Amino acid sequence: RSQAEQVNLDLLWAEWQTVAQARLLFDQVLTLRAQQARLTTELAALAPLEPSISTALRAGNLTYDSASAGLNAGADVRKRLADSAIALHQAETDLHVLLGLAPDAPLELVGTPYQTSPTPEQAQQALADLPRRRPDLLALQAGYQSQEAKLRAAVLAQFPALNIGFNTARDTSNVTTHGFSIGITLPLFDRNRGNIAIEKATRQQLKDDYEARVLDTRSDMQRLVADLATLTQQRAALAAHAHQLDTARHAAEAAWQQRLLDWPTYLAIRSNALSADLDLLDLQQQQATQAIALEALLGNTDLATAHPVSVKAATP
């Protein structure tokens, strides 16, 4: 029974890992799609600038040294857009495979990136309850109980085993005889010490694996909680910075259209705003990744403060 329970718990732990992987891929696809939208918007805004630069170059009103910033701006956005598209294709393919969908099945992602912000007290409570909740630790406990039973059997095997049987026989003359048979198994040589040592070593290995996994979980939990706190502060600061740069970009667009701003300065403002927006998206995904890792590590959905997420897919 303990062995069967261990197998079932190992399967449940594998399912938990699959859920965590699905959440990671969900957030990756969501972030990459947001990057694609932002880069596409930026490329459309820069599109009218390149023909003007090319016309000025042909007319001799602009040198290539001066035009390099304008020419490189569009090329840099196109490269970022292509790199993001390749990463998006890979993430969508991985999500299709994980969900068992057809390669051309559309993915309609619903929800926001995963978020959790447990307090130190909540994390400590989840860690204390961990041995009674996380499937891999419960599986090791079941394996230890199974091994304990095997060790008991090996210890009992070192003692003489007495077997008593009842025999009945009948010959051709219809004479029936009854009797008893007694058998004794004597472990005369090693007294089953070899098997006992093997079972003890296996039991100790399970105990060591369990303690090591709990210790690793405690260390990883402390690191992830600290990382999430740092990322939360960094995200607030970066969001404020990106908002300021977006405001400056809108002002620069108006000044550029009124010919009150030179194009190198205009491009520099746009480039800074774009970098801040992309950095904010990357930070959001990094925060979601750490949150998913912490939730999977502690196995406590009570720590989650995320909005419900789902994937709607239409299989052809």
mmCIF file of C-alpha atoms in Angstrom:
data_model
loop_
_atom_site.group_PDB
_atom_site.id
_atom_site.type_symbol
_atom_site.label_atom_id
_atom_site.label_comp_id
_atom_site.label_asym_id
_atom_site.label_seq_id
_atom_site.Cartn_x
_atom_site.Cartn_y
_atom_site.Cartn_z
ATOM 1 C CA ARG A 1 0.000 0.000 0.000
ATOM 2 C CA SER A 2 2.826 2.397 0.798
ATOM 3 C CA GLN A 3 4.478 1.656 -2.547
ATOM 4 C CA ALA A 4 1.225 2.301 -4.408
ATOM 5 C CA GLU A 5 0.754 5.537 -2.471
ATOM 6 C CA GLN A 6 4.298 6.595 -3.333
ATOM 7 C CA VAL A 7 3.685 6.033 -7.052
ATOM 8 C CA ASN A 8 0.432 8.020 -6.963
ATOM 9 C CA LEU A 9 2.092 10.901 -5.120
ATOM 10 C CA ASP A 10 4.990 10.957 -7.575
ATOM 11 C CA LEU A 11 2.461 11.258 -10.404
ATOM 12 C CA LEU A 12 0.691 14.062 -8.556
ATOM 13 C CA TRP A 13 4.006 15.898 -8.111
ATOM 14 C CA ALA A 14 4.637 15.559 -11.852
ATOM 15 C CA GLU A 15 1.215 17.112 -12.466
ATOM 16 C CA TRP A 16 2.129 20.032 -10.198
ATOM 17 C CA GLN A 17 5.283 20.600 -12.229
ATOM 18 C CA THR A 18 3.226 20.545 -15.431
ATOM 19 C CA VAL A 19 0.888 23.201 -14.017
ATOM 20 C CA ALA A 20 3.876 25.393 -13.122
ATOM 21 C CA GLN A 21 5.333 24.932 -16.608
ATOM 22 C CA ALA A 22 1.999 25.886 -18.191
ATOM 23 C CA ARG A 23 1.905 29.057 -16.106
ATOM 24 C CA LEU A 24 5.442 29.945 -17.148
ATOM 25 C CA LEU A 25 4.665 29.464 -20.826
ATOM 26 C CA PHE A 26 1.424 31.445 -20.437
ATOM 27 C CA ASP A 27 3.356 34.410 -19.047
ATOM 28 C CA GLN A 28 6.079 34.126 -21.689
ATOM 29 C CA VAL A 29 3.578 34.167 -24.549
ATOM 30 C CA LEU A 30 1.678 37.039 -22.959
ATOM 31 C CA THR A 31 4.846 39.104 -22.466
ATOM 32 C CA LEU A 32 6.203 38.411 -25.942
ATOM 33 C CA ARG A 33 2.902 39.391 -27.528
ATOM 34 C CA ALA A 34 2.986 42.666 -25.579
ATOM 35 C CA GLN A 35 6.550 43.251 -26.794
ATOM 36 C CA GLN A 36 5.469 42.576 -30.359
ATOM 37 C CA ALA A 37 2.654 45.117 -30.070
ATOM 38 C CA ARG A 38 4.958 47.768 -28.587
ATOM 39 C CA LEU A 39 7.659 47.233 -31.207
ATOM 40 C CA THR A 40 5.150 47.263 -34.049
ATOM 41 C CA THR A 41 3.796 50.596 -32.829
ATOM 42 C CA GLU A 42 7.321 51.997 -32.618
ATOM 43 C CA LEU A 43 8.193 50.792 -36.116
ATOM 44 C CA ALA A 44 5.071 52.436 -37.510
ATOM 45 C CA ALA A 45 6.009 55.731 -35.813
ATOM 46 C CA LEU A 46 9.527 55.617 -37.279
ATOM 47 C CA ALA A 47 8.416 54.639 -40.777
ATOM 48 C CA PRO A 48 7.855 58.219 -42.088
ATOM 49 C CA LEU A 49 11.293 59.300 -40.901
ATOM 50 C CA GLU A 50 13.397 56.964 -43.040
ATOM 51 C CA PRO A 51 12.179 58.238 -46.465
ATOM 52 C CA SER A 52 12.903 61.815 -45.349
ATOM 53 C CA ILE A 53 16.446 60.843 -44.354
ATOM 54 C CA SER A 54 17.000 59.028 -47.655
ATOM 55 C CA THR A 55 15.738 62.031 -49.622
ATOM 56 C CA ALA A 56 18.040 64.367 -47.699
ATOM 57 C CA LEU A 57 20.998 62.060 -48.340
ATOM 58 C CA ARG A 58 20.357 61.958 -52.081
ATOM 59 C CA ALA A 59 20.023 65.732 -52.197
ATOM 60 C CA GLY A 60 23.298 66.166 -50.350
ATOM 61 C CA ASN A 61 21.645 67.997 -47.470
ATOM 62 C CA LEU A 62 22.686 65.331 -44.962
ATOM 63 C CA THR A 63 25.861 63.336 -44.434
ATOM 64 C CA TYR A 64 25.894 59.653 -43.631
ATOM 65 C CA ASP A 65 27.499 60.380 -40.269
ATOM 66 C CA SER A 66 24.559 62.549 -39.305
ATOM 67 C CA ALA A 67 22.017 60.161 -40.811
ATOM 68 C CA SER A 68 23.352 57.043 -39.097
ATOM 69 C CA ALA A 69 21.239 57.559 -35.963
ATOM 70 C CA GLY A 70 18.039 57.790 -37.979
ATOM 71 C CA LEU A 71 18.886 54.824 -40.177
ATOM 72 C CA ASN A 72 19.913 52.674 -37.212
ATOM 73 C CA ALA A 73 16.759 53.479 -35.244
ATOM 74 C CA GLY A 74 14.447 51.661 -37.633
ATOM 75 C CA ALA A 75 16.918 48.824 -38.174
ATOM 76 C CA ASP A 76 17.253 48.279 -34.427
ATOM 77 C CA VAL A 77 13.484 48.099 -33.943
ATOM 78 C CA ARG A 78 13.122 45.657 -36.836
ATOM 79 C CA LYS A 79 15.820 43.415 -35.340
ATOM 80 C CA ARG A 80 14.145 43.475 -31.946
ATOM 81 C CA LEU A 81 10.829 42.698 -33.597
ATOM 82 C CA ALA A 82 12.300 39.698 -35.434
ATOM 83 C CA ASP A 83 14.017 38.349 -32.301
ATOM 84 C CA SER A 84 10.806 38.734 -30.332
ATOM 85 C CA ALA A 85 8.829 36.949 -33.058
ATOM 86 C CA ILE A 86 11.215 33.970 -33.000
ATOM 87 C CA ALA A 87 10.966 33.720 -29.197
ATOM 88 C CA LEU A 88 7.179 33.993 -29.431
ATOM 89 C CA HIS A 89 6.986 31.172 -31.976
ATOM 90 C CA GLN A 90 9.021 28.933 -29.682
ATOM 91 C CA ALA A 91 6.942 29.755 -26.594
ATOM 92 C CA GLU A 92 3.659 29.177 -28.445
ATOM 93 C CA THR A 93 4.975 25.873 -29.819
ATOM 94 C CA ASP A 94 5.995 24.739 -26.328
ATOM 95 C CA LEU A 95 2.559 25.644 -24.991
ATOM 96 C CA HIS A 96 0.853 23.753 -27.839
ATOM 97 C CA VAL A 97 2.938 20.672 -27.079
ATOM 98 C CA LEU A 98 2.343 20.892 -23.334
ATOM 99 C CA LEU A 99 -1.432 21.187 -23.798
ATOM 100 C CA GLY A 100 -1.538 18.528 -26.512
ATOM 101 C CA LEU A 101 -2.983 20.878 -29.113
ATOM 102 C CA ALA A 102 -2.591 20.850 -32.855
ATOM 103 C CA PRO A 103 0.306 23.047 -34.059
ATOM 104 C CA ASP A 104 -2.048 25.434 -35.863
ATOM 105 C CA ALA A 105 -4.632 25.653 -33.071
ATOM 106 C CA PRO A 106 -5.145 29.309 -32.092
ATOM 107 C CA LEU A 107 -4.333 30.273 -28.522
ATOM 108 C CA GLU A 108 -6.601 32.841 -26.915
ATOM 109 C CA LEU A 109 -4.904 33.699 -23.625
ATOM 110 C CA VAL A 110 -7.153 35.188 -20.960
ATOM 111 C CA GLY A 111 -5.811 36.731 -17.766
ATOM 112 C CA THR A 112 -2.810 38.611 -16.441
ATOM 113 C CA PRO A 113 0.715 37.511 -15.463
ATOM 114 C CA TYR A 114 0.887 35.459 -12.282
ATOM 115 C CA GLN A 115 1.470 37.455 -9.109
ATOM 116 C CA THR A 116 1.941 36.637 -5.439
ATOM 117 C CA SER A 117 3.282 38.676 -2.565
ATOM 118 C CA PRO A 118 3.327 36.572 0.617
ATOM 119 C CA THR A 119 4.314 38.076 3.919
ATOM 120 C CA PRO A 120 7.205 36.450 5.818
ATOM 121 C CA GLU A 121 4.671 35.010 8.269
ATOM 122 C CA GLN A 122 2.649 33.408 5.457
ATOM 123 C CA ALA A 123 5.770 31.937 3.889
ATOM 124 C CA GLN A 124 6.946 30.509 7.215
ATOM 125 C CA GLN A 125 3.526 28.984 7.876
ATOM 126 C CA ALA A 126 3.480 27.425 4.406
ATOM 127 C CA LEU A 127 6.964 26.056 5.002
ATOM 128 C CA ALA A 128 5.900 24.552 8.332
ATOM 129 C CA ASP A 129 2.910 22.831 6.662
ATOM 130 C CA LEU A 130 4.996 21.669 3.705
ATOM 131 C CA PRO A 131 5.567 18.028 4.808
ATOM 132 C CA ARG A 132 1.794 17.528 5.036
ATOM 133 C CA ARG A 133 0.989 19.069 1.652
ATOM 134 C CA ARG A 134 3.648 18.790 -1.052
ATOM 135 C CA PRO A 135 3.341 15.548 -3.046
ATOM 136 C CA ASP A 136 7.059 14.821 -3.462
ATOM 137 C CA LEU A 137 7.641 15.001 0.306
ATOM 138 C CA LEU A 138 4.573 12.862 0.949
ATOM 139 C CA ALA A 139 5.903 10.380 -1.622
ATOM 140 C CA LEU A 140 9.220 10.167 0.227
ATOM 141 C CA GLN A 141 7.325 9.590 3.471
ATOM 142 C CA ALA A 142 5.362 6.754 1.857
ATOM 143 C CA GLY A 143 8.591 5.313 0.445
ATOM 144 C CA TYR A 144 10.142 5.419 3.909
ATOM 145 C CA GLN A 145 7.159 3.558 5.383
ATOM 146 C CA SER A 146 7.416 0.959 2.626
ATOM 147 C CA GLN A 147 11.130 0.556 3.263
ATOM 148 C CA GLU A 148 10.471 0.262 7.002
ATOM 149 C CA ALA A 149 8.196 -2.702 6.293
ATOM 150 C CA LYS A 150 10.859 -4.311 4.090
ATOM 151 C CA LEU A 151 13.429 -3.867 6.837
ATOM 152 C CA ARG A 152 11.128 -5.497 9.373
ATOM 153 C CA ALA A 153 10.672 -8.429 7.005
ATOM 154 C CA ALA A 154 14.448 -8.751 6.583
ATOM 155 C CA VAL A 155 14.954 -8.694 10.362
ATOM 156 C CA LEU A 156 12.282 -11.342 10.900
ATOM 157 C CA ALA A 157 13.920 -13.511 8.231
ATOM 158 C CA GLN A 158 17.008 -13.989 10.415
ATOM 159 C CA PHE A 159 15.033 -16.037 12.913
ATOM 160 C CA PRO A 160 14.093 -19.708 12.338
ATOM 161 C CA ALA A 161 10.883 -20.079 10.369
ATOM 162 C CA LEU A 162 8.574 -22.890 11.480
ATOM 163 C CA ASN A 163 6.133 -24.234 8.864
ATOM 164 C CA ILE A 164 3.414 -26.716 9.899
ATOM 165 C CA GLY A 165 1.294 -28.518 7.375
ATOM 166 C CA PHE A 166 -1.483 -31.167 7.365
ATOM 167 C CA ASN A 167 -1.197 -34.022 4.850
ATOM 168 C CA THR A 168 -3.911 -36.387 3.591
ATOM 169 C CA ALA A 169 -3.255 -39.445 1.381
ATOM 170 C CA ARG A 170 -5.423 -42.321 -0.001
ATOM 171 C CA ASP A 171 -4.175 -45.516 -1.681
ATOM 172 C CA THR A 172 -5.862 -47.794 -4.269
ATOM 173 C CA SER A 173 -7.603 -49.807 -1.569
ATOM 174 C CA ASN A 174 -9.375 -46.700 -0.363
ATOM 175 C CA VAL A 175 -7.290 -46.475 2.781
ATOM 176 C CA THR A 176 -6.919 -42.884 3.920
ATOM 177 C CA THR A 177 -4.050 -41.662 6.055
ATOM 178 C CA HIS A 178 -3.557 -38.315 7.752
ATOM 179 C CA GLY A 179 -0.407 -36.735 9.066
ATOM 180 C CA PHE A 180 1.465 -33.587 9.932
ATOM 181 C CA SER A 181 4.567 -32.059 8.352
ATOM 182 C CA ILE A 182 6.878 -29.674 10.114
ATOM 183 C CA GLY A 183 9.581 -27.636 8.385
ATOM 184 C CA ILE A 184 12.163 -25.374 9.954
ATOM 185 C CA THR A 185 14.286 -22.851 8.029
ATOM 186 C CA LEU A 186 17.542 -22.166 9.830
ATOM 187 C CA PRO A 187 19.647 -19.164 8.713
ATOM 188 C CA LEU A 188 22.857 -20.861 9.880
ATOM 189 C CA PHE A 189 25.472 -18.683 8.172
ATOM 190 C CA ASP A 190 24.952 -14.921 7.703
ATOM 191 C CA ARG A 191 21.600 -14.708 9.590
ATOM 192 C CA ASN A 192 20.327 -12.542 6.707
ATOM 193 C CA ARG A 193 22.715 -9.724 7.641
ATOM 194 C CA GLY A 194 23.318 -8.790 4.012
ATOM 195 C CA ASN A 195 19.650 -8.119 3.229
ATOM 196 C CA ILE A 196 19.204 -6.276 6.516
ATOM 197 C CA ALA A 197 22.146 -3.993 5.673
ATOM 198 C CA ILE A 198 20.724 -3.282 2.207
ATOM 199 C CA GLU A 199 17.291 -2.388 3.557
ATOM 200 C CA LYS A 200 18.816 -0.186 6.266
ATOM 201 C CA ALA A 201 20.947 1.669 3.720
ATOM 202 C CA THR A 202 17.942 2.203 1.455
ATOM 203 C CA ARG A 203 15.870 3.515 4.354
ATOM 204 C CA GLN A 204 18.669 5.887 5.362
ATOM 205 C CA GLN A 205 18.960 7.135 1.777
ATOM 206 C CA LEU A 206 15.250 7.977 1.718
ATOM 207 C CA LYS A 207 15.592 9.802 5.028
ATOM 208 C CA ASP A 208 18.603 11.773 3.750
ATOM 209 C CA ASP A 209 16.790 12.672 0.512
ATOM 210 C CA TYR A 210 13.809 13.911 2.478
ATOM 211 C CA GLU A 211 15.872 16.073 4.820
ATOM 212 C CA ALA A 212 17.941 17.472 1.934
ATOM 213 C CA ARG A 213 14.830 18.392 -0.030
ATOM 214 C CA VAL A 214 13.277 20.172 2.946
ATOM 215 C CA LEU A 215 16.540 22.050 3.547
ATOM 216 C CA ASP A 216 16.770 23.089 -0.113
ATOM 217 C CA THR A 217 13.152 24.230 -0.032
ATOM 218 C CA ARG A 218 13.802 26.407 3.009
ATOM 219 C CA SER A 219 16.814 28.051 1.341
ATOM 220 C CA ASP A 220 15.016 28.548 -1.985
ATOM 221 C CA MET A 221 11.954 29.958 -0.224
ATOM 222 C CA GLN A 222 13.973 32.604 1.587
ATOM 223 C CA ARG A 223 15.723 33.582 -1.648
ATOM 224 C CA LEU A 224 12.492 33.792 -3.660
ATOM 225 C CA VAL A 225 10.701 35.867 -1.022
ATOM 226 C CA ALA A 226 13.638 38.295 -0.941
ATOM 227 C CA ASP A 227 13.763 38.399 -4.755
ATOM 228 C CA LEU A 228 10.046 39.130 -5.007
ATOM 229 C CA ALA A 229 10.340 41.987 -2.533
ATOM 230 C CA THR A 230 13.229 43.456 -4.526
ATOM 231 C CA LEU A 231 11.432 43.036 -7.844
ATOM 232 C CA THR A 232 8.295 44.674 -6.457
ATOM 233 C CA GLN A 233 10.254 47.761 -5.455
ATOM 234 C CA GLN A 234 12.141 47.790 -8.749
ATOM 235 C CA ARG A 235 8.919 47.438 -10.721
ATOM 236 C CA ALA A 236 7.332 50.419 -8.983
ATOM 237 C CA ALA A 237 10.372 52.588 -9.702
ATOM 238 C CA LEU A 238 10.659 51.392 -13.307
ATOM 239 C CA ALA A 239 6.936 51.926 -13.945
ATOM 240 C CA ALA A 240 7.221 55.531 -12.771
ATOM 241 C CA HIS A 241 10.319 56.033 -14.911
ATOM 242 C CA ALA A 242 8.651 54.511 -17.990
ATOM 243 C CA HIS A 243 5.607 56.750 -17.468
ATOM 244 C CA GLN A 244 7.808 59.837 -17.393
ATOM 245 C CA LEU A 245 9.594 58.786 -20.578
ATOM 246 C CA ASP A 246 6.286 58.049 -22.302
ATOM 247 C CA THR A 247 5.122 61.555 -21.384
ATOM 248 C CA ALA A 248 8.359 62.953 -22.814
ATOM 249 C CA ARG A 249 7.851 60.906 -25.969
ATOM 250 C CA HIS A 250 4.368 62.314 -26.533
ATOM 251 C CA ALA A 251 5.700 65.847 -26.022
ATOM 252 C CA ALA A 252 8.561 65.132 -28.437
ATOM 253 C CA GLU A 253 6.125 63.870 -31.060
ATOM 254 C CA ALA A 254 4.164 67.108 -30.890
ATOM 255 C CA ALA A 255 7.337 69.200 -31.040
ATOM 256 C CA TRP A 256 8.662 67.141 -33.945
ATOM 257 C CA GLN A 257 5.486 67.584 -35.959
ATOM 258 C CA GLN A 258 5.693 71.353 -35.389
ATOM 259 C CA ARG A 259 9.378 71.292 -36.446
ATOM 260 C CA LEU A 260 10.446 72.567 -33.028
ATOM 261 C CA LEU A 261 12.749 69.600 -32.329
ATOM 262 C CA ASP A 262 15.661 68.169 -34.296
ATOM 263 C CA TRP A 263 15.357 64.559 -35.299
ATOM 264 C CA PRO A 264 18.444 63.172 -33.409
ATOM 265 C CA THR A 265 16.976 64.421 -30.131
ATOM 266 C CA TYR A 266 13.554 63.146 -31.134
ATOM 267 C CA LEU A 267 14.955 59.681 -31.877
ATOM 268 C CA ALA A 268 16.914 59.605 -28.626
ATOM 269 C CA ILE A 269 13.760 60.338 -26.616
ATOM 270 C CA ARG A 270 11.813 57.655 -28.482
ATOM 271 C CA SER A 271 14.615 55.113 -28.006
ATOM 272 C CA ASN A 272 14.791 55.737 -24.262
ATOM 273 C CA ALA A 273 11.023 55.415 -23.905
ATOM 274 C CA LEU A 274 10.996 52.186 -25.906
ATOM 275 C CA SER A 275 13.795 50.658 -23.819
ATOM 276 C CA ALA A 276 11.993 51.541 -20.583
ATOM 277 C CA ASP A 277 8.729 49.990 -21.787
ATOM 278 C CA LEU A 278 10.464 46.778 -22.859
ATOM 279 C CA ASP A 279 12.434 46.626 -19.605
ATOM 280 C CA LEU A 280 9.178 46.937 -17.669
ATOM 281 C CA LEU A 281 7.655 44.027 -19.597
ATOM 282 C CA ASP A 282 10.746 41.905 -18.951
ATOM 283 C CA LEU A 283 10.624 42.768 -15.256
ATOM 284 C CA GLN A 284 6.956 41.823 -15.058
ATOM 285 C CA GLN A 285 7.716 38.428 -16.577
ATOM 286 C CA GLN A 286 10.660 37.923 -14.230
ATOM 287 C CA GLN A 287 8.431 38.733 -11.264
ATOM 288 C CA ALA A 288 5.794 36.296 -12.519
ATOM 289 C CA THR A 289 8.436 33.584 -12.950
ATOM 290 C CA GLN A 290 9.629 34.019 -9.366
ATOM 291 C CA ALA A 291 6.039 33.988 -8.114
ATOM 292 C CA ILE A 292 5.277 30.747 -9.960
ATOM 293 C CA ALA A 293 8.454 29.162 -8.598
ATOM 294 C CA LEU A 294 7.555 30.157 -5.031
ATOM 295 C CA GLU A 295 3.991 28.874 -5.323
ATOM 296 C CA ALA A 296 5.178 25.564 -6.763
ATOM 297 C CA LEU A 297 7.881 25.312 -4.101
ATOM 298 C CA LEU A 298 5.540 25.883 -1.176
ATOM 299 C CA GLY A 299 2.514 24.330 -2.838
ATOM 300 C CA ASN A 300 0.218 26.837 -1.176
ATOM 301 C CA THR A 301 -2.425 28.399 -3.396
ATOM 302 C CA ASP A 302 -3.534 30.580 -0.471
ATOM 303 C CA LEU A 303 -0.475 32.745 -1.152
ATOM 304 C CA ALA A 304 -1.659 33.538 -4.672
ATOM 305 C CA THR A 305 -3.181 36.928 -5.319
ATOM 306 C CA ALA A 306 -3.345 36.532 -9.083
ATOM 307 C CA HIS A 307 -6.354 36.943 -11.295
ATOM 308 C CA PRO A 308 -7.705 33.686 -12.732
ATOM 309 C CA VAL A 309 -5.995 32.688 -15.945
ATOM 310 C CA SER A 310 -7.075 30.287 -18.621
ATOM 311 C CA VAL A 311 -6.302 29.208 -22.129
ATOM 312 C CA LYS A 312 -9.005 28.907 -24.752
ATOM 313 C CA ALA A 313 -7.956 26.866 -27.727
ATOM 314 C CA ALA A 314 -9.984 25.729 -30.711
ATOM 315 C CA THR A 315 -8.665 22.427 -32.045
ATOM 316 C CA PRO A 316 -9.327 22.011 -35.776
#
